[in-house]
Coordinates of C-alpha atoms in Angstrom, one line a residue:
M1 CA -200.1 117.2 46.5
D2 CA -196.6 117.8 47.7
F3 CA -197.8 117.7 51.3
E4 CA -199.3 114.3 50.9
L5 CA -196.1 113.0 49.2
R6 CA -193.9 114.4 52.0
Q7 CA -196.1 112.7 54.7
A8 CA -196.0 109.4 52.8
R9 CA -192.2 109.6 52.5
E10 CA -191.7 110.5 56.2
K11 CA -194.0 107.6 57.1
L12 CA -192.0 105.2 55.0
E13 CA -188.7 106.4 56.5
R14 CA -190.1 106.1 60.0
E15 CA -191.2 102.5 59.3
Q16 CA -187.8 101.6 57.9
R17 CA -186.1 103.0 61.0
E18 CA -188.4 101.0 63.2
R19 CA -187.7 97.8 61.2
V20 CA -183.9 98.4 61.5
Q21 CA -184.1 98.9 65.3
R22 CA -186.2 95.8 65.7
A23 CA -183.7 93.8 63.6
K24 CA -180.8 95.2 65.7
A25 CA -182.6 94.3 69.0
K26 CA -183.3 90.8 67.7
V27 CA -179.6 90.3 66.8
E28 CA -178.6 91.6 70.3
R29 CA -181.0 89.2 72.0
E30 CA -179.7 86.3 70.0
R31 CA -176.1 87.3 70.8
R32 CA -176.8 87.5 74.5
A33 CA -178.7 84.2 74.5
K34 CA -175.7 82.5 72.8
A35 CA -173.3 84.1 75.4
E36 CA -175.4 82.9 78.3
A37 CA -175.6 79.4 76.9
A38 CA -171.9 79.4 76.5
R39 CA -171.4 80.6 80.1
R40 CA -173.7 78.0 81.4
R41 CA -172.0 75.3 79.4
D42 CA -168.5 76.4 80.7
A43 CA -169.8 76.5 84.3
L44 CA -171.3 73.1 84.0
E45 CA -168.0 71.7 82.5
A46 CA -166.0 73.4 85.3
S47 CA -168.3 71.9 87.9
H48 CA -167.9 68.5 86.5
R49 CA -164.2 69.0 86.2
E50 CA -164.0 70.1 89.9
R51 CA -166.0 67.1 91.0
R52 CA -163.6 64.8 89.1
L53 CA -160.6 66.5 90.7
D54 CA -162.2 66.3 94.2
A55 CA -162.8 62.6 93.6
A56 CA -159.3 62.1 92.4
R57 CA -157.9 64.0 95.4
A58 CA -160.1 62.0 97.8
Q59 CA -159.0 58.8 96.3
E60 CA -155.3 59.9 96.4
E61 CA -155.7 60.9 100.1
A62 CA -157.4 57.6 100.9
D63 CA -154.6 55.7 99.1
H64 CA -152.0 57.7 100.9
K65 CA -153.8 57.1 104.2
M66 CA -153.9 53.4 103.6
E67 CA -150.3 53.4 102.6
E68 CA -149.4 55.3 105.8
V69 CA -151.5 52.9 107.9
M70 CA -150.0 49.9 106.3
L71 CA -146.5 51.3 106.6
Q72 CA -146.9 52.3 110.3
S73 CA -148.6 49.0 111.2
K74 CA -146.2 46.8 109.1
G75 CA -148.8 45.5 106.8
F76 CA -151.7 45.2 109.3
S77 CA -154.6 47.6 108.9
F78 CA -156.7 48.7 111.9
S79 CA -158.4 52.1 111.6
H80 CA -161.8 52.9 113.2
M81 CA -163.8 55.9 114.4
F82 CA -164.8 56.1 118.0
E83 CA -166.6 58.4 120.4
A84 CA -164.0 59.7 122.9
L85 CA -164.8 59.3 126.6
R86 CA -162.7 60.2 129.7
Y87 CA -161.7 57.9 132.5
D88 CA -159.5 58.6 135.5
G89 CA -156.2 56.8 135.4
P90 CA -152.4 57.3 135.1
G91 CA -150.3 57.0 132.0
D92 CA -151.3 56.9 128.3
K93 CA -153.1 53.6 128.0
I94 CA -156.7 53.7 126.5
K95 CA -159.6 51.3 126.7
L96 CA -161.1 49.9 123.5
P97 CA -164.3 47.9 123.0
P98 CA -164.2 44.0 122.9
S99 CA -164.8 44.0 119.1
S100 CA -161.5 45.6 118.6
F101 CA -159.8 42.9 120.6
K102 CA -161.4 40.3 118.4
E103 CA -160.3 42.0 115.2
L104 CA -156.7 42.6 116.5
S105 CA -156.5 39.0 117.7
D106 CA -157.8 37.6 114.4
E107 CA -155.1 39.6 112.5
G108 CA -152.4 38.3 114.8
A109 CA -151.6 41.7 116.4
L110 CA -151.4 40.2 119.8
D111 CA -148.4 38.0 118.7
K112 CA -146.4 41.1 117.6
G113 CA -145.7 42.4 121.1
P114 CA -147.1 45.6 122.8
M115 CA -149.8 47.3 120.8
Y116 CA -149.6 51.0 120.0
F117 CA -152.2 53.3 118.5
K118 CA -152.2 56.7 116.9
L119 CA -155.2 58.9 117.8
L120 CA -156.4 61.7 115.5
K121 CA -159.2 64.2 116.0
V122 CA -161.9 63.8 113.4
R123 CA -162.8 67.2 112.0
D124 CA -164.0 68.8 108.8
R125 CA -161.0 69.0 106.4
V126 CA -160.1 72.6 105.6
P127 CA -158.4 73.1 102.2
G128 CA -154.8 74.1 102.7
T129 CA -154.4 72.5 106.1
S130 CA -150.7 71.8 106.7
Q131 CA -149.3 68.5 108.0
E132 CA -147.9 70.4 111.0
Q133 CA -151.5 71.4 112.0
D134 CA -152.6 67.8 111.6
A135 CA -149.7 66.6 113.7
E136 CA -150.7 68.9 116.6
E137 CA -154.1 67.1 116.7
A138 CA -152.6 63.6 117.0
T139 CA -150.9 61.6 119.7
C140 CA -149.9 58.0 120.4
C141 CA -150.8 55.7 123.2
G142 CA -150.9 52.1 124.4
V143 CA -154.0 50.0 125.3
L144 CA -154.9 49.0 128.9
E145 CA -157.9 46.7 128.3
F146 CA -160.8 46.0 126.0
T147 CA -163.8 46.8 128.2
A148 CA -165.1 50.1 126.7
K149 CA -168.6 50.0 125.3
E150 CA -169.0 49.5 121.6
G151 CA -168.5 52.5 119.5
S152 CA -166.4 54.4 122.1
A153 CA -162.8 54.6 123.3
E154 CA -162.0 55.7 126.9
L155 CA -159.0 58.0 127.3
P156 CA -157.0 58.8 130.4
P157 CA -156.3 62.5 131.3
H158 CA -152.8 62.5 129.7
V159 CA -154.1 61.4 126.3
W160 CA -157.3 63.5 126.5
N161 CA -155.4 66.7 127.4
N162 CA -152.8 66.2 124.7
L163 CA -155.4 65.4 122.0
F164 CA -158.1 68.0 122.9
R165 CA -156.1 71.0 124.0
S166 CA -158.6 73.5 122.7
D167 CA -161.6 71.4 121.8
S168 CA -164.9 72.0 123.8
S169 CA -166.9 69.1 122.2
D170 CA -168.7 67.0 124.8
V171 CA -168.3 63.8 122.9
P172 CA -165.7 64.3 120.2
L173 CA -164.9 61.8 117.5
I174 CA -161.5 60.3 117.1
E175 CA -159.8 57.9 114.7
V176 CA -157.8 55.1 116.3
R177 CA -155.0 53.6 114.1
Y178 CA -152.8 50.6 114.9
V179 CA -149.2 51.6 114.5
S180 CA -145.7 50.2 115.0
L181 CA -143.4 52.5 117.0
P182 CA -139.6 52.2 117.3
K183 CA -138.0 52.0 120.7
G184 CA -137.0 55.5 122.0
T185 CA -133.3 56.3 122.6
Y186 CA -133.4 60.0 123.4
A187 CA -136.0 62.5 124.8
K188 CA -135.7 66.2 125.5
L189 CA -138.3 67.7 127.8
K190 CA -138.8 71.2 129.1
P191 CA -140.7 72.2 132.3
E192 CA -143.5 74.7 131.7
G193 CA -143.0 76.2 135.1
A194 CA -140.2 76.8 137.6
G195 CA -139.4 74.5 140.5
F196 CA -139.1 71.0 138.9
S197 CA -135.3 71.1 138.9
D198 CA -135.4 71.8 142.7
L199 CA -136.8 68.4 143.4
P200 CA -134.2 65.9 144.7
N201 CA -133.4 63.3 142.1
H202 CA -135.9 64.9 139.7
R203 CA -134.6 62.8 136.8
A204 CA -135.4 59.6 138.8
I205 CA -138.8 61.1 139.6
L206 CA -139.5 61.7 135.9
E207 CA -138.3 58.2 135.0
T208 CA -140.6 56.8 137.7
A209 CA -143.6 58.7 136.3
L210 CA -142.8 57.5 132.7
R211 CA -143.2 53.9 133.9
N212 CA -146.9 54.4 133.5
H213 CA -146.4 55.3 129.8
A214 CA -146.1 53.1 126.8
T215 CA -145.3 55.9 124.3
L216 CA -144.1 59.5 124.0
S217 CA -144.9 61.9 121.2
E218 CA -143.3 65.3 120.4
N219 CA -145.4 68.3 121.6
D220 CA -147.1 66.1 124.2
V221 CA -147.2 67.4 127.8
V222 CA -146.2 65.0 130.5
V223 CA -147.6 65.6 134.0
V224 CA -145.3 64.5 136.9
H225 CA -146.9 64.3 140.4
Y226 CA -144.7 64.9 143.5
G227 CA -147.0 64.6 146.5
Q228 CA -149.8 67.2 146.0
L229 CA -147.7 69.1 143.5
R230 CA -148.0 68.8 139.7
Y231 CA -145.3 69.6 137.2
K232 CA -145.9 69.8 133.5
L233 CA -143.1 69.0 131.0
K234 CA -143.4 69.4 127.3
V235 CA -141.7 66.9 125.0
L236 CA -139.5 68.9 122.6
E237 CA -137.6 66.2 120.8
L238 CA -137.5 62.5 120.4
K239 CA -135.2 60.0 118.7
P240 CA -135.3 58.1 116.4
A241 CA -138.9 59.3 115.5
S242 CA -141.4 61.9 116.5
S243 CA -143.4 59.1 118.3
V244 CA -141.5 56.3 120.2
S245 CA -142.1 53.4 122.5
V246 CA -140.7 53.7 126.0
L247 CA -141.4 50.1 127.1
E248 CA -138.4 47.9 127.8
T249 CA -135.8 50.4 126.6
D250 CA -133.2 52.8 128.0
V251 CA -134.0 56.4 127.0
E252 CA -131.5 59.2 127.5
V253 CA -133.5 62.0 129.0
D254 CA -132.4 65.7 128.7
I255 CA -134.3 68.3 130.7
E256 CA -133.9 71.9 129.6
G257 CA -134.2 74.8 132.0
S258 CA -137.5 76.5 132.4
D259 CA -138.2 80.0 131.1
S260 CA -140.4 80.9 134.1
V261 CA -139.4 83.7 136.4
L262 CA -138.6 82.7 139.9
G263 CA -140.6 85.6 141.3
N264 CA -143.8 84.4 139.8
E265 CA -146.5 85.1 142.4
E266 CA -148.9 82.4 141.1
N267 CA -146.5 79.6 141.9
Q268 CA -145.4 79.6 145.5
H269 CA -143.7 76.2 145.3
V270 CA -140.5 77.6 143.8
L271 CA -137.1 77.7 145.7
V272 CA -135.3 81.0 145.4
P273 CA -131.5 80.6 145.9
L274 CA -130.3 82.2 149.2
A275 CA -126.6 82.9 149.7
I276 CA -125.2 82.5 153.2
G277 CA -124.4 86.0 154.6
K278 CA -126.7 87.9 152.3
V279 CA -130.1 89.3 153.0
E280 CA -133.2 88.7 150.9
S281 CA -136.2 91.0 151.1
S282 CA -139.7 90.0 150.0
V283 CA -143.4 90.1 150.8
V284 CA -145.6 87.1 151.7
E285 CA -149.4 87.1 151.8
E286 CA -151.5 85.6 154.6
G287 CA -151.8 81.8 154.2
K288 CA -149.1 81.5 151.6
F289 CA -145.4 80.5 151.5
R290 CA -142.2 82.0 150.1
Y291 CA -139.6 79.3 149.8
Y292 CA -135.8 79.7 149.7
K293 CA -132.9 77.3 149.6
F294 CA -129.3 77.4 150.7
S295 CA -126.4 74.9 150.8
V296 CA -124.1 73.9 153.6
E297 CA -120.7 72.7 152.3
D298 CA -118.5 70.1 153.8
G299 CA -116.1 72.6 155.4
V300 CA -118.9 74.4 157.2
S301 CA -120.5 71.0 158.0
E302 CA -117.4 69.9 160.0
K303 CA -117.5 73.1 162.1
V304 CA -121.2 72.7 162.9
S305 CA -120.8 69.0 163.7
S306 CA -118.0 69.7 166.1
G307 CA -120.0 72.3 167.9
H308 CA -117.7 75.3 166.9
A309 CA -120.4 76.9 164.8
N310 CA -124.2 77.2 164.4
I311 CA -126.4 77.6 161.4
E312 CA -128.6 80.7 162.2
V313 CA -131.7 81.6 160.2
K314 CA -133.0 85.1 160.9
V315 CA -136.2 86.7 159.8
D316 CA -136.9 90.4 160.4
T317 CA -140.6 91.0 160.0
D318 CA -142.3 94.4 159.8
S319 CA -144.8 93.7 162.6
S320 CA -147.0 96.7 161.6
G321 CA -148.4 95.0 158.6
G322 CA -148.6 91.3 159.7
D323 CA -146.7 88.4 161.1
T324 CA -144.8 85.4 159.8
D325 CA -143.7 81.9 160.8
I326 CA -140.6 80.1 159.5
Y327 CA -140.2 76.4 158.7
V328 CA -136.9 74.8 157.8
S329 CA -136.1 71.3 156.4
R330 CA -133.2 69.5 154.9
H331 CA -133.7 67.8 151.5
P332 CA -135.3 65.5 150.5
L333 CA -138.1 67.4 152.2
V334 CA -138.2 70.2 149.7
F335 CA -141.2 72.3 150.8
P336 CA -141.6 72.4 154.6
T337 CA -145.1 73.1 155.9
Q338 CA -146.8 73.6 159.2
H339 CA -146.9 69.9 160.0
R340 CA -143.9 68.7 157.9
H341 CA -140.6 70.3 158.9
E342 CA -137.5 69.8 161.0
W343 CA -137.2 73.2 162.6
S344 CA -139.7 76.0 163.1
S345 CA -140.2 79.3 164.9
H346 CA -143.5 81.0 165.7
E347 CA -142.5 84.0 167.8
M348 CA -144.2 87.2 167.0
G349 CA -142.2 89.8 165.0
S350 CA -138.6 89.1 164.2
K351 CA -137.2 85.7 165.0
V352 CA -133.9 83.7 165.0
L353 CA -133.7 80.0 164.5
I354 CA -130.6 77.9 165.4
L355 CA -130.4 74.7 163.3
K356 CA -129.0 71.8 165.2
P357 CA -129.2 68.6 163.1
R358 CA -130.0 65.4 165.1
D359 CA -127.4 63.5 163.2
A360 CA -124.0 65.2 163.0
S361 CA -123.2 63.3 159.7
L362 CA -126.2 64.9 158.0
V363 CA -125.2 68.6 158.3
S364 CA -124.0 69.2 154.8
G365 CA -126.6 69.4 152.0
I366 CA -129.4 71.6 150.7
Y367 CA -131.8 73.2 153.1
S368 CA -135.2 74.8 152.4
V369 CA -136.6 77.8 154.3
G370 CA -140.4 78.5 154.1
V371 CA -141.6 81.9 155.3
Y372 CA -145.3 81.6 156.0
G373 CA -147.7 84.5 156.1
F374 CA -149.4 83.9 159.4
K375 CA -151.4 87.2 159.5
G376 CA -151.9 89.9 156.9
T377 CA -149.4 90.8 154.2
S378 CA -145.9 90.9 155.7
K379 CA -142.7 92.4 154.6
F380 CA -139.7 90.5 155.7
Q381 CA -135.9 90.2 155.4
L382 CA -134.4 86.7 155.5
S383 CA -130.8 85.8 156.1
V384 CA -128.7 82.7 156.9
D385 CA -125.3 83.0 158.7
I386 CA -122.8 80.7 160.2
K387 CA -122.2 81.9 163.7
D388 CA -119.2 81.1 165.9
A389 CA -120.3 79.2 169.0
N390 CA -117.1 79.4 171.0
S391 CA -118.2 82.3 173.2
Q392 CA -121.5 80.6 174.0
R393 CA -119.7 77.4 175.1
V394 CA -117.4 79.3 177.4
G395 CA -120.4 80.9 179.1
E396 CA -122.1 77.5 179.5
H397 CA -119.0 76.0 181.2
A398 CA -118.6 79.0 183.6
S399 CA -122.2 78.8 184.7
A400 CA -122.0 75.1 185.2
S401 CA -118.9 75.4 187.4
S402 CA -120.2 78.2 189.6
S403 CA -121.1 77.4 193.3
V404 CA -123.4 78.9 195.9
D405 CA -121.8 81.1 198.6
A406 CA -122.1 79.5 202.0
D407 CA -123.0 82.9 203.6
T408 CA -126.3 83.3 201.8
A409 CA -130.0 83.0 202.5
L410 CA -132.8 81.7 200.2
C411 CA -135.5 84.3 199.4
K412 CA -138.9 82.8 200.0
N413 CA -140.5 84.7 197.2
C414 CA -138.0 84.5 194.2
K415 CA -136.0 81.5 195.4
R416 CA -132.7 83.2 194.8
H417 CA -129.7 83.0 197.1
I418 CA -129.1 86.5 198.7
A419 CA -126.3 87.6 201.0
S420 CA -127.4 87.0 204.6
R421 CA -126.8 90.6 205.6
T422 CA -129.1 92.0 203.0
A423 CA -131.6 89.1 202.8
P424 CA -134.3 90.8 205.0
L425 CA -134.3 94.0 203.0
H426 CA -134.3 92.0 199.7
E427 CA -137.2 89.8 200.8
A428 CA -139.3 92.7 202.0
Y429 CA -138.7 94.5 198.6
C430 CA -139.3 91.3 196.6
L431 CA -142.6 90.6 198.4
R432 CA -143.8 94.1 197.7
H433 CA -142.8 94.3 194.0
N434 CA -142.4 90.8 192.7
I435 CA -144.6 87.7 192.4
A436 CA -143.8 84.2 191.5
C437 CA -145.9 82.2 189.0
T438 CA -147.8 79.5 190.9
H439 CA -148.4 77.4 187.7
D440 CA -147.0 73.8 188.2
G441 CA -143.5 73.6 186.9
C442 CA -143.1 77.3 186.2
G443 CA -142.1 79.4 189.2
V444 CA -140.8 82.3 187.1
V445 CA -140.6 85.6 189.1
L446 CA -142.2 88.6 187.5
R447 CA -142.9 92.2 188.4
K448 CA -146.4 92.5 189.7
E449 CA -147.4 94.8 186.8
E450 CA -146.0 92.3 184.4
A451 CA -147.6 89.3 186.0
V452 CA -151.0 90.2 184.5
D453 CA -149.6 89.6 181.0
H454 CA -148.1 86.3 182.0
V455 CA -150.3 83.3 181.1
H456 CA -150.0 79.6 180.6
C457 CA -151.7 77.5 177.9
N458 CA -154.3 75.3 179.5
K459 CA -153.5 72.5 177.1
C460 CA -149.7 72.2 177.1
G461 CA -148.8 74.4 180.0
R462 CA -146.3 76.6 178.1
A463 CA -145.8 80.2 179.3
F464 CA -146.5 83.2 177.0
Q465 CA -147.5 86.8 177.1
Q466 CA -151.2 87.4 176.7
R467 CA -150.8 88.8 173.2
E468 CA -149.0 85.6 172.1
M469 CA -151.6 83.2 173.3
E470 CA -154.0 83.5 170.4
K471 CA -151.2 82.7 167.9
H472 CA -150.0 79.8 170.1
M473 CA -153.5 78.2 170.2
K474 CA -153.9 78.6 166.4
V475 CA -150.5 77.2 165.6
F476 CA -150.1 74.4 168.1
H477 CA -153.7 73.4 169.1
E478 CA -155.9 74.1 166.1
P479 CA -156.8 70.7 164.6
L480 CA -155.2 69.8 161.3
Q481 CA -156.6 67.3 158.9
C482 CA -154.4 64.7 157.2
P483 CA -155.5 63.9 153.6
C484 CA -156.2 60.4 154.9
G485 CA -159.0 61.9 157.0
V486 CA -157.5 61.8 160.5
V487 CA -157.6 65.1 162.5
L488 CA -154.6 65.8 164.7
E489 CA -153.0 68.7 166.5
K490 CA -149.7 70.1 165.2
E491 CA -147.3 68.1 167.4
D492 CA -149.0 64.8 166.6
M493 CA -149.0 65.7 162.9
C494 CA -145.3 66.6 163.1
M495 CA -144.6 63.1 164.5
L496 CA -146.4 61.8 161.4
G497 CA -144.3 64.1 159.2
E498 CA -141.1 62.6 160.7
N499 CA -142.1 59.2 159.5
Q500 CA -142.7 60.6 156.1
L501 CA -139.3 62.3 156.1
M502 CA -137.6 59.1 157.0
F503 CA -139.3 57.3 154.2
E504 CA -138.5 60.0 151.7
T505 CA -134.8 59.5 152.5
V506 CA -135.2 55.8 151.9
F507 CA -137.1 56.5 148.7
E508 CA -134.4 58.8 147.5
T509 CA -131.9 55.9 148.0
C510 CA -134.2 53.5 146.2
V511 CA -134.7 55.6 143.1
S512 CA -131.0 56.3 142.9
M513 CA -130.4 52.5 143.0
R514 CA -133.3 51.9 140.5
V515 CA -135.3 49.9 143.0
S516 CA -139.0 49.8 142.1
V517 CA -140.9 51.8 144.7
D518 CA -144.3 53.4 144.4
P519 CA -143.6 57.2 144.5
G520 CA -147.0 57.9 145.9
L521 CA -146.2 56.1 149.2
H522 CA -143.6 58.6 150.4
L523 CA -145.9 61.6 150.1
V524 CA -149.3 62.6 151.5
T525 CA -152.0 61.2 149.2
P526 CA -155.6 60.2 149.8
V527 CA -155.9 56.7 151.3
T528 CA -158.6 54.6 152.8
V529 CA -156.7 52.7 155.6
C530 CA -155.2 54.4 158.6
Y531 CA -155.0 53.9 162.3
A532 CA -154.1 55.9 165.4
E533 CA -152.1 54.6 168.3
G534 CA -151.7 56.7 171.5
N535 CA -150.4 60.2 170.6
G536 CA -149.0 59.1 167.3
H537 CA -150.6 58.6 163.9
S538 CA -149.7 56.4 161.0
C539 CA -151.3 55.6 157.7
N540 CA -150.1 54.1 154.5
C541 CA -149.9 57.5 152.9
C542 CA -147.5 58.6 155.6
A543 CA -145.1 55.7 155.5
S544 CA -145.6 53.3 158.4
E545 CA -142.6 51.8 160.1
E546 CA -143.3 48.4 158.5
L547 CA -143.4 50.0 155.0
I548 CA -140.1 51.9 155.7
I549 CA -138.3 48.7 156.8
K550 CA -139.7 46.8 153.8
C551 CA -138.6 49.5 151.3
L552 CA -135.1 49.7 152.9
L553 CA -134.6 46.0 152.7
A554 CA -135.6 46.1 149.1
A555 CA -133.1 48.8 148.4
L556 CA -130.3 47.0 150.1
S557 CA -131.0 43.6 148.6

């Protein structure tokens, strides 16, 4: 009986515990369900709240953008998306489709003077993007014509490179806004490489390049062409705004010094200062130049002009490793080359070059020396000295005043006048050991063992040693191609270079007098019209005589 009661009691207690556990589990499930419902409700409310905030921010940004557009365009709104395409052309003027012309014309933008536009890259907005980052992806420009296809805008290299500095998109999207820009009063630029300040009248060259531009913007890079050379200058500061108009205004230009090192091997068109009387040592690779510059002051100029002194350029080359040539010019020819120079020396090994200006009034000034690596990698030492010429002049006068002794006989072999009493012995010895060169116009007398090494060029007739002939043929008779397409030998090409040099002098005068002259005319640039007359060559890229006279008359008028 007690056993049955105990089992019944245990069963009842067990059932009660199970009911309590089920009740607790039910309460916990209900609590979790309520918590999940509350979480979902909060998340939904937060999502709706974020959407409302995004919409408010987008509306605020659109309103701000519209206010900015209206402010920059002085009440006129023009803002469109275009596909950006490239076209080759100078300056910063873009091409827009005809529909843009109609819209701008209908709004009266054509009556407000030159039209300026702000270009922005269209990209996905990233939260937290600063205004500075947005400014780096924008630039300003003018308009050239309205001939682009609908839905696209054509950009010249200057605008393209400044807007898409690191973008690799094939057809990127841009936003074009009509803006009103103030006239610029001040611009500070800085060359990205060395050498720009060495150009004669480099400020005038920069101003001439800016004539192709309608606007300037801070952080833009302006490319200046000087012949076949390109110089990049970054716009650091503008006044009175970060983007200005440069049309019909006088802009004060300040050019900062470059941070580039003069010894940069990647840029060979850099002039290293060379002090007179000091030696500069360096290395030049085959086919490349090392350029130096030195100045001749007025005091030294007077001595050279009067003939009491000479300008001597000396190059000592380590012939074991290679060979060099030297080319010298007076500015405005800044970088002398094989076919554009005033003085040159092509002797093998070390060489000395005496500079004798054709015009005595043009001695003073800045000179450039180009050391060219003719063969191999060459170590050299370069120096410029002013040498006294008095001793040389005395010798010249003495030799000129000398006379032939009457009691002499002419040697049939060497053609020298020998004392009559020793003439037979001399002539016998001379015939046995010496030989005269039979080349027309030469007649030099050589030892027979040396005569084998004495040769004449079959083209120009000059005399050389056998080892020098290969270099002579390569330097003087290897055809050179002018960028206009005509192929000439060195001497004919140098005649062409003399015309260029004369025009560059005229051009320097013109730019200093602010006469409008196309800077591309005084340098070698690709052309389509040229002609050859006799041994000379002229083309409109190389400054024909007619063009030089025309430019000079324009400068003097």
